Tab-separated table of C-alpha atoms in Angstrom:
chain	number	residue	atom	x	y	z
A	10	MET	CA	-46.826	88.344	-18.175
A	11	GLN	CA	-46.522	92.076	-18.661
A	12	PHE	CA	-44.201	94.100	-16.533
A	13	ARG	CA	-43.371	97.710	-17.280
A	14	ARG	CA	-40.919	99.973	-15.551
A	15	LEU	CA	-40.074	103.621	-15.910
A	16	LEU	CA	-36.631	105.006	-15.365
A	17	LEU	CA	-36.800	108.637	-14.427
A	18	GLY	CA	-36.042	111.418	-16.847
A	19	LEU	CA	-35.025	114.272	-14.579
A	20	LEU	CA	-34.228	117.867	-15.372
A	21	ALA	CA	-31.372	119.632	-13.639
A	22	LEU	CA	-31.378	123.157	-12.288
A	23	ALA	CA	-29.797	125.808	-14.471
A	24	VAL	CA	-26.414	127.222	-13.455
A	25	PHE	CA	-25.618	130.940	-13.599
A	26	THR	CA	-22.365	132.813	-13.085
A	27	LEU	CA	-22.466	136.337	-11.659
A	28	SER	CA	-20.035	138.968	-12.890
A	29	ALA	CA	-17.772	140.338	-10.178
A	30	CYS	CA	-19.168	143.304	-8.266
A	31	SER	CA	-18.366	145.290	-5.145
A	32	GLY	CA	-20.443	144.850	-2.002
A	33	LYS	CA	-23.442	142.552	-1.718
A	34	SER	CA	-27.085	143.493	-2.001
A	35	ALA	CA	-29.918	141.234	-0.866
A	36	GLN	CA	-30.279	140.178	-4.494
A	37	GLU	CA	-26.640	139.127	-4.649
A	38	GLU	CA	-26.910	137.202	-1.387
A	39	ILE	CA	-29.937	135.428	-2.822
A	40	TYR	CA	-27.853	134.621	-5.889
A	41	ASP	CA	-25.177	133.026	-3.676
A	42	HIS	CA	-27.721	130.765	-1.958
A	43	LEU	CA	-29.471	129.843	-5.201
A	44	GLU	CA	-26.291	128.805	-6.961
A	45	LYS	CA	-24.963	126.971	-3.917
A	46	ALA	CA	-28.234	125.026	-3.850
A	47	VAL	CA	-27.582	124.044	-7.472
A	48	SER	CA	-24.123	122.835	-6.487
A	49	LEU	CA	-25.555	120.809	-3.612
A	50	GLU	CA	-27.774	118.990	-6.117
A	51	ASP	CA	-24.675	117.589	-7.826
A	52	GLY	CA	-25.122	114.412	-5.792
A	53	PHE	CA	-28.690	114.147	-7.035
A	54	ARG	CA	-27.613	114.485	-10.651
A	55	GLU	CA	-24.742	112.038	-10.206
A	56	GLN	CA	-27.147	109.246	-9.229
A	57	GLN	CA	-29.172	109.395	-12.444
A	58	ASP	CA	-26.908	107.492	-14.835
A	59	PRO	CA	-26.021	104.798	-12.256
A	60	LEU	CA	-29.734	104.322	-11.579
A	61	VAL	CA	-30.380	103.896	-15.283
A	62	ASP	CA	-27.601	101.322	-15.549
A	63	LEU	CA	-28.932	99.377	-12.576
A	64	GLU	CA	-32.480	99.353	-13.916
A	65	ASN	CA	-31.271	98.183	-17.314
A	66	LYS	CA	-29.374	95.327	-15.689
A	67	GLU	CA	-32.358	94.415	-13.580
A	68	ASN	CA	-34.668	94.515	-16.563
A	69	LYS	CA	-32.425	92.109	-18.468
A	70	LEU	CA	-32.522	89.701	-15.545
A	71	TYR	CA	-36.296	89.960	-15.343
A	72	ASN	CA	-36.648	89.219	-19.043
A	73	GLN	CA	-34.430	86.170	-18.632
A	74	ILE	CA	-36.587	84.982	-15.739
A	75	ILE	CA	-39.905	85.203	-17.578
A	76	ASP	CA	-38.420	83.336	-20.548
A	77	LEU	CA	-37.683	80.325	-18.338
A	78	SER	CA	-40.064	77.491	-17.605
A	79	MET	CA	-40.546	76.105	-14.086
A	80	ASP	CA	-38.342	73.109	-14.830
A	81	LYS	CA	-35.528	75.682	-14.724
A	82	PHE	CA	-36.509	76.812	-11.239
A	83	ASP	CA	-32.955	76.794	-9.870
A	84	LYS	CA	-31.990	79.243	-12.605
A	85	ILE	CA	-35.067	81.364	-11.892
A	86	LYS	CA	-34.170	81.439	-8.220
A	87	ASP	CA	-30.578	82.459	-8.924
A	88	LEU	CA	-31.570	85.231	-11.336
A	89	SER	CA	-34.203	86.487	-8.903
A	90	LYS	CA	-31.597	86.792	-6.168
A	91	GLN	CA	-29.355	88.769	-8.513
A	92	ALA	CA	-32.232	91.060	-9.422
A	93	SER	CA	-33.085	91.549	-5.762
A	94	GLU	CA	-29.524	92.627	-5.051
A	95	ILE	CA	-29.789	95.210	-7.797
A	96	VAL	CA	-32.988	96.558	-6.229
A	97	ASP	CA	-31.020	97.031	-3.000
A	98	LYS	CA	-28.400	99.018	-4.903
A	99	ARG	CA	-31.133	101.153	-6.443
A	100	LYS	CA	-32.395	101.875	-2.934
A	101	GLU	CA	-28.932	103.078	-1.944
A	102	LYS	CA	-28.755	105.378	-4.977
A	103	LEU	CA	-32.209	106.746	-4.217
A	104	GLU	CA	-31.203	107.644	-0.660
A	105	LEU	CA	-28.049	109.391	-1.879
A	106	GLU	CA	-30.190	111.316	-4.319
A	107	LYS	CA	-32.575	112.396	-1.547
A	108	GLU	CA	-29.725	113.477	0.743
A	109	SER	CA	-28.520	115.794	-2.005
A	110	ILE	CA	-31.988	117.249	-2.612
A	111	ASP	CA	-32.553	117.787	1.127
A	112	ALA	CA	-29.205	119.577	1.505
A	113	ALA	CA	-30.041	121.818	-1.446
A	114	LYS	CA	-33.433	122.671	0.044
A	115	GLU	CA	-31.849	123.643	3.345
A	116	GLU	CA	-29.559	126.053	1.480
A	117	PHE	CA	-32.362	127.387	-0.706
A	118	ASP	CA	-34.565	128.170	2.306
A	119	LYS	CA	-31.999	130.762	3.395
A	120	ILE	CA	-33.288	133.153	0.734
A	121	LYS	CA	-36.680	133.604	2.431
A	122	PRO	CA	-35.656	136.366	4.905
A	123	LEU	CA	-33.638	138.084	2.163
A	124	ILE	CA	-36.622	138.580	-0.143
A	125	SER	CA	-38.068	141.292	2.110
A	126	GLU	CA	-34.715	143.094	1.986
A	127	ILE	CA	-34.728	143.522	-1.794
A	128	ASP	CA	-34.516	147.202	-2.719
A	129	GLU	CA	-37.875	148.917	-3.066
A	130	ASP	CA	-36.815	150.402	-6.380
A	131	THR	CA	-36.765	146.864	-7.784
A	132	LYS	CA	-40.276	145.759	-6.806
A	133	ASP	CA	-40.506	143.556	-9.874
A	134	ALA	CA	-37.455	141.657	-8.677
A	135	LYS	CA	-39.094	141.153	-5.282
A	136	GLU	CA	-42.216	139.724	-6.879
A	137	LYS	CA	-40.108	137.474	-9.083
A	138	ALA	CA	-38.207	136.300	-5.991
A	139	LYS	CA	-41.495	135.431	-4.265
A	140	ASP	CA	-42.630	133.459	-7.311
A	141	LEU	CA	-39.234	131.770	-7.419
A	142	TYR	CA	-39.475	130.765	-3.766
A	143	LYS	CA	-42.983	129.340	-4.144
A	144	THR	CA	-42.070	127.405	-7.269
A	145	MET	CA	-39.020	125.857	-5.640
A	146	GLN	CA	-41.116	124.826	-2.642
A	147	ASP	CA	-43.563	123.207	-5.062
A	148	ARG	CA	-40.617	121.508	-6.761
A	149	TYR	CA	-39.352	120.070	-3.486
A	150	ASP	CA	-42.853	118.884	-2.579
A	151	ALA	CA	-43.056	117.223	-5.996
A	152	TYR	CA	-39.731	115.521	-5.360
A	153	GLN	CA	-40.938	114.179	-2.008
A	154	ASN	CA	-43.920	112.673	-3.789
A	155	LEU	CA	-41.639	111.256	-6.476
A	156	TYR	CA	-39.268	109.830	-3.864
A	157	SER	CA	-42.130	108.231	-1.933
A	158	SER	CA	-43.684	106.690	-5.053
A	159	TYR	CA	-40.358	105.401	-6.320
A	160	LYS	CA	-39.520	103.942	-2.913
A	161	ASP	CA	-42.862	102.124	-2.883
A	162	SER	CA	-42.038	100.726	-6.324
A	163	LEU	CA	-38.706	99.425	-5.090
A	164	LYS	CA	-40.485	97.677	-2.235
A	165	LEU	CA	-42.875	96.024	-4.682
A	166	ASP	CA	-39.948	94.991	-6.885
A	167	SER	CA	-38.256	93.347	-3.908
A	168	GLU	CA	-41.439	91.486	-3.070
A	169	LEU	CA	-41.680	90.277	-6.660
A	170	TYR	CA	-38.209	88.764	-6.646
A	171	ASP	CA	-38.863	87.123	-3.286
A	172	MET	CA	-42.018	85.592	-4.727
A	173	LEU	CA	-40.148	84.299	-7.771
A	174	GLN	CA	-37.888	82.312	-5.460
A	175	ASN	CA	-40.878	80.305	-4.269
A	176	LYS	CA	-41.421	77.192	-6.364
A	177	ASP	CA	-45.050	77.012	-5.237
A	178	LEU	CA	-45.846	80.516	-6.424
A	179	LYS	CA	-49.314	80.740	-7.958
A	180	GLU	CA	-49.728	82.467	-11.296
A	181	GLU	CA	-52.649	84.450	-9.876
A	182	ASP	CA	-50.511	85.872	-7.062
A	183	LEU	CA	-47.722	86.730	-9.458
A	184	GLN	CA	-50.118	88.579	-11.758
A	185	LYS	CA	-51.527	90.573	-8.838
A	186	GLN	CA	-48.041	91.634	-7.834
A	187	ILE	CA	-47.174	92.698	-11.369
A	188	GLN	CA	-50.381	94.722	-11.551
A	189	LYS	CA	-49.433	96.477	-8.312
A	190	ILE	CA	-46.006	97.247	-9.711
A	191	ASN	CA	-47.350	98.638	-12.966
A	192	SER	CA	-49.944	100.712	-11.148
A	193	ASN	CA	-47.350	102.193	-8.836
A	194	TYR	CA	-44.979	103.016	-11.665
A	195	ASP	CA	-47.843	105.001	-13.212
A	196	LYS	CA	-47.705	107.116	-10.061
A	197	VAL	CA	-43.949	107.457	-10.482
A	198	THR	CA	-44.461	108.613	-14.058
A	199	GLN	CA	-46.888	111.321	-13.025
A	200	ALA	CA	-44.726	112.443	-10.093
A	201	ASN	CA	-41.722	112.589	-12.395
A	202	LYS	CA	-43.572	114.791	-14.890
A	203	LYS	CA	-44.655	117.155	-12.132
A	204	PHE	CA	-41.118	117.427	-10.776
A	205	ASN	CA	-39.758	118.197	-14.234
A	206	GLN	CA	-42.491	120.758	-14.808
A	207	TYR	CA	-41.542	122.665	-11.663
A	208	THR	CA	-37.853	122.400	-12.513
A	209	GLU	CA	-38.473	124.007	-15.913
A	210	GLU	CA	-40.607	126.740	-14.346
A	211	TYR	CA	-38.005	127.404	-11.677
A	212	ASN	CA	-35.170	127.689	-14.185
A	213	GLN	CA	-37.131	130.264	-16.169
A	214	LEU	CA	-38.134	132.213	-13.068
A	215	LYS	CA	-34.543	132.332	-11.923
A	216	LYS	CA	-33.547	133.865	-15.255
A	217	ASP	CA	-36.390	136.372	-14.891
A	218	PHE	CA	-35.371	137.249	-11.326
A	219	TYR	CA	-31.749	137.876	-12.226
A	220	LYS	CA	-32.832	140.029	-15.161
A	221	SER	CA	-35.328	142.091	-13.159
A	222	ALA	CA	-32.729	142.564	-10.421
A	223	GLY	CA	-30.329	143.983	-12.984
A	224	MET	CA	-27.744	141.316	-12.256
A	225	LYS	CA	-25.181	140.513	-14.912
A	226	VAL	CA	-25.175	136.740	-15.053
A	227	SER	CA	-24.145	134.241	-17.688
A	228	TYR	CA	-26.044	131.009	-18.193
A	229	GLU	CA	-24.381	127.616	-18.321
A	230	GLU	CA	-26.245	124.638	-19.778
A	231	SER	CA	-26.476	122.065	-16.980
A	232	SER	CA	-29.151	119.588	-17.943
A	233	SER	CA	-29.095	115.903	-17.091
A	234	LYS	CA	-32.347	115.154	-18.826
A	235	SER	CA	-32.596	111.699	-20.243
A	236	GLU	CA	-35.410	109.559	-21.463
A	237	LYS	CA	-35.215	106.296	-19.602
A	238	ASN	CA	-38.148	104.113	-20.402
A	239	LYS	CA	-38.551	100.393	-20.061
């Protein structure tokens, strides 16, 4: 049997610190919302390593299962139950991740009415802000697709471990399920790449916006990118 999983490699939003200034322009209010949105994604970033750990544990259990013959069915059943419990924990982490992303989006959306208030003498900054807004919307759409695909994969994983607890399971049915899982994780892979692409574009556009707005900001490296392949 072949069974491949992908653990997500996700890029984090860049963090900027604005030098102290008096009063607040529309640009500076936008800055406040943008950086608060980054902070609200802390929960999203915090789920990445635990998800990797859980998938590694689950993968080890799966490998143990496929190495066993049917005369060890009781062991297969026990390991499958353990793996199923890990899938449930992954589901919990995924939902915490989504809550964080949704909260960040709600904060980010507050910049929309402020874009029209950007000073006319900084038209380039206004255009950059529009590009920034569109790219972040694309990023959130990409995340929704990623979340949906990953959630579907978790459902298929759960079904697999339920099937493995059935002593009368047919090899044909098992192979079909594994094919479904592999096919769906291909979708996850593509959704993950798209999300990372928009994250990279957004981080660059944010730098460009701050620069065109004449804002004195310092950049802090805040990347939680990791390659997590099974």
